[in-house]
Short mmCIF file of C-alpha atoms in Angstrom, two decimals:
data_model
loop_
_atom_site.label_atom_id
_atom_site.label_comp_id
_atom_site.label_asym_id
_atom_site.label_seq_id
_atom_site.Cartn_x
_atom_site.Cartn_y
_atom_site.Cartn_z
CA UNK D 1 0.00 0.00 0.00
CA UNK D 2 1.40 3.42 -0.91
CA UNK D 3 2.48 5.57 1.98
CA UNK D 4 3.92 8.96 2.78
CA UNK D 5 7.54 8.81 3.89
CA UNK D 6 9.55 11.39 5.81
CA UNK D 7 13.25 11.84 6.47
CA UNK D 8 14.96 12.10 8.82
CA UNK D 9 12.98 10.51 11.61
CA UNK D 10 14.80 12.65 14.15
CA UNK D 11 16.75 15.86 13.61
CA UNK D 12 18.74 17.62 16.28
CA UNK D 13 19.97 21.13 15.55
CA UNK D 14 21.37 24.18 17.26
CA UNK D 15 19.27 27.29 17.69
CA UNK D 16 19.71 29.61 14.72
CA UNK D 17 20.57 26.86 12.27
CA UNK D 18 18.60 26.07 9.13
CA UNK D 19 16.87 22.72 8.80
CA UNK D 20 15.17 21.04 5.89
CA UNK D 21 12.60 18.35 6.53
CA UNK D 22 11.85 16.05 3.64
CA UNK D 23 8.73 14.23 2.60
CA UNK D 24 7.82 11.97 -0.29
CA UNK D 25 4.04 12.12 -0.77
CA UNK D 26 2.01 9.36 -2.35
CA UNK D 27 2.81 9.45 -6.05
CA UNK D 28 -0.61 10.30 -7.56
CA UNK D 29 -1.50 12.84 -4.90
CA UNK D 30 -1.79 16.50 -5.81
CA UNK D 31 -2.20 18.28 -2.45
CA UNK D 32 0.50 18.39 0.18
CA UNK D 33 0.46 19.58 3.75
CA UNK D 34 2.68 20.18 6.74
CA UNK D 35 1.45 19.99 10.31
CA UNK D 36 3.31 20.17 13.58
CA UNK D 37 2.69 18.82 17.04
CA UNK D 38 4.49 20.26 20.03
CA UNK D 39 4.91 17.55 22.67
CA UNK D 40 1.69 17.03 24.59
CA UNK D 41 -0.30 19.45 22.45
CA UNK D 42 -2.69 19.27 19.54
CA UNK D 43 -1.70 18.84 15.93
CA UNK D 44 -1.54 22.23 14.20
CA UNK D 45 -1.77 23.06 10.53
CA UNK D 46 1.14 24.91 8.96
CA UNK D 47 0.65 25.03 5.21
CA UNK D 48 -0.99 23.40 2.21
CA UNK D 49 0.52 23.28 -1.27
CA UNK D 50 -0.97 22.64 -4.68
CA UNK D 51 0.26 23.13 -8.22
CA UNK D 52 3.60 24.49 -6.98
CA UNK D 53 1.98 27.17 -4.89
CA UNK D 54 0.95 27.64 -1.30
CA UNK D 55 -2.83 27.36 -1.22
CA UNK D 56 -3.28 28.07 2.48
CA UNK D 57 -1.06 28.86 5.44
CA UNK D 58 -1.60 29.39 9.13
CA UNK D 59 -0.42 32.22 11.34
CA UNK D 60 2.37 29.91 12.55
CA UNK D 61 3.84 29.76 9.04
CA UNK D 62 5.79 33.02 9.12
CA UNK D 63 8.78 34.18 7.08
CA UNK D 64 11.03 31.67 8.83
CA UNK D 65 9.24 28.83 7.06
CA UNK D 66 9.18 27.91 3.39
CA UNK D 67 8.04 24.93 1.36
CA UNK D 68 9.20 23.62 -1.94
CA UNK D 69 8.64 20.77 -4.32
CA UNK D 70 12.13 20.65 -5.85
CA UNK D 71 11.43 17.67 -8.10
CA UNK D 72 8.55 15.40 -8.98
CA UNK D 73 8.65 13.43 -5.77
CA UNK D 74 9.95 15.41 -2.79
CA UNK D 75 8.15 18.03 -0.74
CA UNK D 76 10.28 19.96 1.73
CA UNK D 77 9.78 22.23 4.70
CA UNK D 78 12.63 24.63 5.46
CA UNK D 79 13.04 26.50 8.72
CA UNK D 80 15.61 29.24 8.16
CA UNK D 81 16.73 30.07 11.67
CA UNK D 82 15.43 27.61 14.20
CA UNK D 83 14.18 28.66 17.62
CA UNK D 84 13.75 26.60 20.75
CA UNK D 85 9.98 26.75 20.29
CA UNK D 86 10.28 25.06 16.89
CA UNK D 87 10.99 21.80 18.70
CA UNK D 88 8.09 19.57 17.72
CA UNK D 89 7.00 16.62 15.64
CA UNK D 90 6.46 17.66 12.03
CA UNK D 91 4.02 15.67 9.93
CA UNK D 92 3.74 15.72 6.19
CA UNK D 93 0.46 14.67 4.60
CA UNK D 94 -0.88 14.30 1.09
CA UNK D 95 -4.27 13.86 -0.51
CA UNK D 96 -5.47 12.90 -3.94
CA UNK D 97 -7.65 15.96 -4.26
CA UNK D 98 -8.47 19.06 -2.28
CA UNK D 99 -12.10 18.42 -1.51
CA UNK D 100 -12.89 17.78 2.11
CA UNK D 101 -13.89 14.17 1.62
CA UNK D 102 -10.49 13.09 0.43
CA UNK D 103 -8.38 11.55 3.14
CA UNK D 104 -5.15 13.20 4.08
CA UNK D 105 -2.55 10.45 4.47
CA UNK D 106 0.06 11.25 7.08
CA UNK D 107 3.71 10.32 7.17
CA UNK D 108 5.40 8.97 10.30
CA UNK D 109 6.73 12.40 11.27
CA UNK D 110 10.10 13.99 11.89
CA UNK D 111 10.97 14.83 15.45
CA UNK D 112 12.85 18.14 15.48
CA UNK D 113 14.84 19.02 18.57
CA UNK D 114 16.32 22.52 18.78
CA UNK D 115 19.04 22.97 21.41
CA UNK U 1 -12.43 30.28 12.33
CA UNK U 2 -13.44 26.79 13.23
CA UNK U 3 -12.58 25.28 16.58
CA UNK U 4 -12.68 21.70 17.81
CA UNK U 5 -12.91 20.78 21.49
CA UNK U 6 -12.31 17.45 23.18
CA UNK U 7 -13.18 17.80 26.83
CA UNK U 8 -11.83 14.43 27.98
CA UNK U 9 -8.01 14.48 28.19
CA UNK U 10 -8.00 10.83 29.30
CA UNK U 11 -10.36 7.89 29.18
CA UNK U 12 -10.02 4.26 30.14
CA UNK U 13 -11.98 1.16 29.24
CA UNK U 14 -11.85 -2.52 30.03
CA UNK U 15 -11.00 -4.85 27.21
CA UNK U 16 -14.16 -5.98 25.36
CA UNK U 17 -16.18 -3.10 26.77
CA UNK U 18 -17.54 -0.03 24.96
CA UNK U 19 -16.24 3.52 25.31
CA UNK U 20 -17.40 6.84 23.90
CA UNK U 21 -15.08 9.77 23.21
CA UNK U 22 -16.63 13.23 22.99
CA UNK U 23 -15.99 16.01 20.52
CA UNK U 24 -17.70 19.32 19.90
CA UNK U 25 -16.91 21.89 17.23
CA UNK U 26 -17.84 25.37 16.28
CA UNK U 27 -18.38 26.54 12.73
CA UNK U 28 -20.60 28.85 10.71
CA UNK U 29 -20.31 26.65 7.64
CA UNK U 30 -22.99 24.25 6.55
CA UNK U 31 -20.88 21.91 4.47
CA UNK U 32 -17.90 20.21 6.07
CA UNK U 33 -16.37 16.91 7.09
CA UNK U 34 -15.48 15.48 10.45
CA UNK U 35 -12.84 12.89 11.19
CA UNK U 36 -11.46 10.81 14.00
CA UNK U 37 -7.75 10.08 13.84
CA UNK U 38 -5.84 7.63 15.99
CA UNK U 39 -2.26 8.31 17.08
CA UNK U 40 -0.59 5.27 18.65
CA UNK U 41 2.76 5.53 20.48
CA UNK U 42 4.52 5.47 17.10
CA UNK U 43 2.98 8.98 16.66
CA UNK U 44 1.72 8.26 13.12
CA UNK U 45 -1.75 9.66 12.46
CA UNK U 46 -4.21 7.04 11.21
CA UNK U 47 -7.72 7.80 9.97
CA UNK U 48 -10.36 5.88 11.93
CA UNK U 49 -13.63 7.18 10.55
CA UNK U 50 -15.13 10.17 8.72
CA UNK U 51 -18.55 11.81 8.45
CA UNK U 52 -19.99 14.16 5.87
CA UNK U 53 -22.06 16.91 7.46
CA UNK U 54 -24.81 16.65 4.85
CA UNK U 55 -25.45 13.01 5.73
CA UNK U 56 -27.79 12.33 8.61
CA UNK U 57 -26.79 8.69 8.83
CA UNK U 58 -23.98 8.07 11.28
CA UNK U 59 -20.81 6.57 9.85
CA UNK U 60 -19.70 3.09 10.93
CA UNK U 61 -16.43 1.25 10.38
CA UNK U 62 -16.45 -2.20 11.99
CA UNK U 63 -16.17 -1.62 15.76
CA UNK U 64 -16.05 2.15 15.37
CA UNK U 65 -19.13 4.33 14.98
CA UNK U 66 -19.99 7.95 15.44
CA UNK U 67 -22.91 9.86 16.87
CA UNK U 68 -23.18 12.99 14.74
CA UNK U 69 -25.52 15.68 16.02
CA UNK U 70 -25.28 18.56 13.56
CA UNK U 71 -27.53 20.98 15.39
CA UNK U 72 -25.63 20.42 18.62
CA UNK U 73 -22.28 20.44 16.76
CA UNK U 74 -21.33 17.23 18.44
CA UNK U 75 -19.36 14.32 16.99
CA UNK U 76 -18.63 11.49 19.40
CA UNK U 77 -16.76 8.27 18.67
CA UNK U 78 -17.94 4.94 20.03
CA UNK U 79 -15.54 2.03 20.20
CA UNK U 80 -17.23 -1.32 20.76
CA UNK U 81 -15.53 -4.50 21.96
CA UNK U 82 -12.40 -2.52 22.86
CA UNK U 83 -9.09 -4.22 22.15
CA UNK U 84 -5.64 -3.63 23.59
CA UNK U 85 -4.55 -2.30 20.19
CA UNK U 86 -7.09 0.50 20.46
CA UNK U 87 -4.99 2.18 23.12
CA UNK U 88 -3.85 5.46 21.61
CA UNK U 89 -4.43 9.19 21.48
CA UNK U 90 -7.59 9.99 19.53
CA UNK U 91 -8.04 13.30 17.75
CA UNK U 92 -11.25 14.72 16.40
CA UNK U 93 -10.77 16.91 13.33
CA UNK U 94 -12.79 19.30 11.17
CA UNK U 95 -12.32 20.09 7.51
CA UNK U 96 -14.17 22.64 5.45
CA UNK U 97 -15.74 21.67 2.17
CA UNK U 98 -15.98 25.30 1.09
CA UNK U 99 -12.26 25.70 0.42
CA UNK U 100 -10.28 23.34 -1.78
CA UNK U 101 -7.15 21.93 -0.18
CA UNK U 102 -8.31 23.11 3.19
CA UNK U 103 -6.67 22.31 6.48
CA UNK U 104 -7.63 19.83 9.12
CA UNK U 105 -8.37 21.52 12.44
CA UNK U 106 -7.73 19.17 15.34
CA UNK U 107 -9.00 18.98 18.88
CA UNK U 108 -6.73 18.57 21.88
CA UNK U 109 -6.96 14.80 21.86
CA UNK U 110 -8.16 12.10 24.24
CA UNK U 111 -5.70 9.52 25.55
CA UNK U 112 -7.45 6.16 25.63
CA UNK U 113 -6.16 3.39 27.87
CA UNK U 114 -7.47 -0.16 27.43
CA UNK U 115 -7.16 -2.31 30.54
CA UNK U 116 -6.83 -6.09 30.17
#
């Protein structure tokens, strides 16, 4: 069964450093998403992406964040200058279409630790 | 903006018994979808069940069913014949139908423990 994959599973970085989190969505999916979950808290939406453009972003997704689909398979989230409060689990998701019915399939997550 | 509230941070159930997890939401939209996701210790989010707001019939997936009360904006999850593998964090989520590619808005989660 096709699945969303994410690398690395765990990333440790120093405050102020740039990190890139990578995701490979399911191959025939057109919509891509990033969510984050700070330990013990709810899952929060960051951004959605379609047709090489951001279609929606939350107030969390400020200028420190960017997303890119550099080739036909990868979808990346870049944090330019990490802060302690960026420590969280980051989930990538993809869906076949953008209508609400269509399931968003989640990857296993990348645990980001900022020291 | 839509909000989702899960008022039960923790629940426990005996194996083979039935448990109900509560969820309420707030929205001004008439067309939307509701979901229950399961997050086991591996942290991966797994879809359990979904409900279209325009359908009055409650969704059912094997041992999992929902009680959808649109007027009350309530969406509870019932797990029948609970199994040890059901132990996980459960998140209720809302998704608009009015915007393509729209976000999932999650509740705070309910940690379910299944006792043998």
